[in-house]
Amino acid sequence: MMTSHPLIPPHIPSAPPAAGFQPEPAQPTAPVLEARHVSKSFGEIVVLHDVSLSLDSGRVLGLVGQNGAGKSTLMKILNGQYPYGSYQGSVVIAGQEVRLRSPRDATRAGIGIVPQETSVIDTLSVGENIHLGQYGARRLLTVAQLQRRAQVFLDGIQLPLDARLPVASLTTSEKQLVMIARTVYARPRVLILDEPTTALTDTEAGRLFDVVRSLSGQGVSSILISHRLNEVFDLADDIAVLRDGRLVDELPRSSFDRGRIVTAIAGRRLDEPFPSRPTHVPTAAGLAVRDLTVPDPRRPDRLAVNSVSFSAAAGEIIGIGGPMGSGRSELLEAIYGLLPARSGHIDVHGRAFTPQNPKASISHGIAFVPEDRKSDGLFLNGSVEDNLTLAILRTLSSRLLLRPAARHDTAARLIDQFKVKTDQGTAPITSLSGGNQQKVLIARALAARPSVLLLDEPSKGVDVGARAEIYRLIRQAASDGVAIVVVSSEVPELLGLCDRVIVLSKGSVVSELDARTTTPEDLTLAAMSGTLNARTTPETPQ
């Protein structure tokens, strides 16, 4: 049982052991937490491959890797969110194997997690939120008592919060601090921080790290997941690197080497048949974005996109990279009119354009393929033909009446042109593979003959063969003079498919790189450093 320490009020009752956990005295040399040979699959997709990690008392482990590397999946196993039996391998606490079947089991075993998503109750005060889950039926406290005790705790860890305030009145970063305080208040022996500084200012992040250091001095161990290498280098005692669900490197502080870690994160360029680029550099005006600023729809007190400027010439493919939460998707959604911009200017072929809604954007020649094809892109109750022709129904109608023969012929032509594998156009769209569904979305977007094509994660959930065909279609569209902007989490895709890559961090542009000369390590470092990279290229002439 963990002893109390100055940061944690001694009045909190000790938690009962987790299911399957025998609270016998641990060996002094036993790690506080271990993952042994952990593998996890979702259907046929393997997201963790035989991963083993250990965490010693009082140490901070930095866990790094690209989006989709398996970091959050592993943490959800350690937190009981993916219960025992849903994965292979074992979780061991203080030398004892545990079978965590829920987050509550993990809390009882001394594992606390601060997730990426803000999870607080706005109708309660700061003090009440901090106490959530801390007391059973054995003792009742008034709201005033809860708030007083919470204030003593907050003052002790130097977090500038008023325990009496309703959480609804706080900023997003202050709500994040409430979540951190609530997790620390529960006296965890292991504290998991999953991208904890995404919504924090530098000053708030500094206070958080001071708390983690103080806890480490008192024997509390931590796992820090972060895309910001400077934070990891500053705080961690050890670093582990995941790539494609595998543990590919581990380093103690004495061996920290930025180049080695970036190389481990980036890996090598995938052997995918990317189409060749044109030898000439396009210069004709396509899409120009200047000083675009967009409020975050989920966090109104902060900006998702902060004064972003870039251009994509007609016939050019521009990649948008950066860590999760950097504003990549919000940038595309604002250009397409799905999100309102606070300020900025957009030109399409040299003409000013204000994207008030998707309909207006379509009329100005802008097409958009969203990241989630099933929720936001496909008409799942329709046929392949329905989905292919949805954007061009007006051209297939006469006097407001749809011409079925014209629609059928057009769909058949698109199926052939975009090599959609289906028995017939009347087949349900749900009968197609993920790759062919994605080709339908791209075909539908290009059928309207846009001058600008916005693609958010165009190869997500697509096998290698279908990817090659999608890349060919994108490059062919560029050859036809379409200005294309591609948001992607995959370094090889950004470098192999695109002509230039814009890197975002916290909603701002931090690098502009020539994909022809940039290495995977260069791009990974630019995305994870979050600072302006000196290796920039001049913007394409308008």
Short mmCIF file of N, CA and C in Angstrom, two decimals, residues 14 138 217 259 351 372 448:
data_model
loop_
_atom_site.label_atom_id
_atom_site.label_comp_id
_atom_site.label_asym_id
_atom_site.label_seq_id
_atom_site.Cartn_x
_atom_site.Cartn_y
_atom_site.Cartn_z
N SER A 14 -7.57 4.57 1.93
CA SER A 14 -6.83 3.68 1.05
C SER A 14 -7.79 2.91 0.17
N ARG A 138 -19.17 5.46 3.37
CA ARG A 138 -18.81 5.45 4.78
C ARG A 138 -18.78 6.85 5.39
N GLY A 217 9.92 12.27 -6.69
CA GLY A 217 10.77 12.27 -5.51
C GLY A 217 10.16 11.52 -4.34
N GLY A 259 18.75 12.38 -32.50
CA GLY A 259 18.79 11.77 -33.82
C GLY A 259 18.37 10.32 -33.80
N ARG A 351 -9.24 34.61 -57.23
CA ARG A 351 -10.47 35.31 -56.86
C ARG A 351 -10.78 35.10 -55.38
N ASP A 372 -13.36 10.50 -41.83
CA ASP A 372 -14.22 9.37 -41.48
C ASP A 372 -15.22 9.14 -42.60
N ALA A 448 -17.21 16.17 -60.01
CA ALA A 448 -17.72 17.54 -60.09
C ALA A 448 -16.72 18.50 -60.72
#
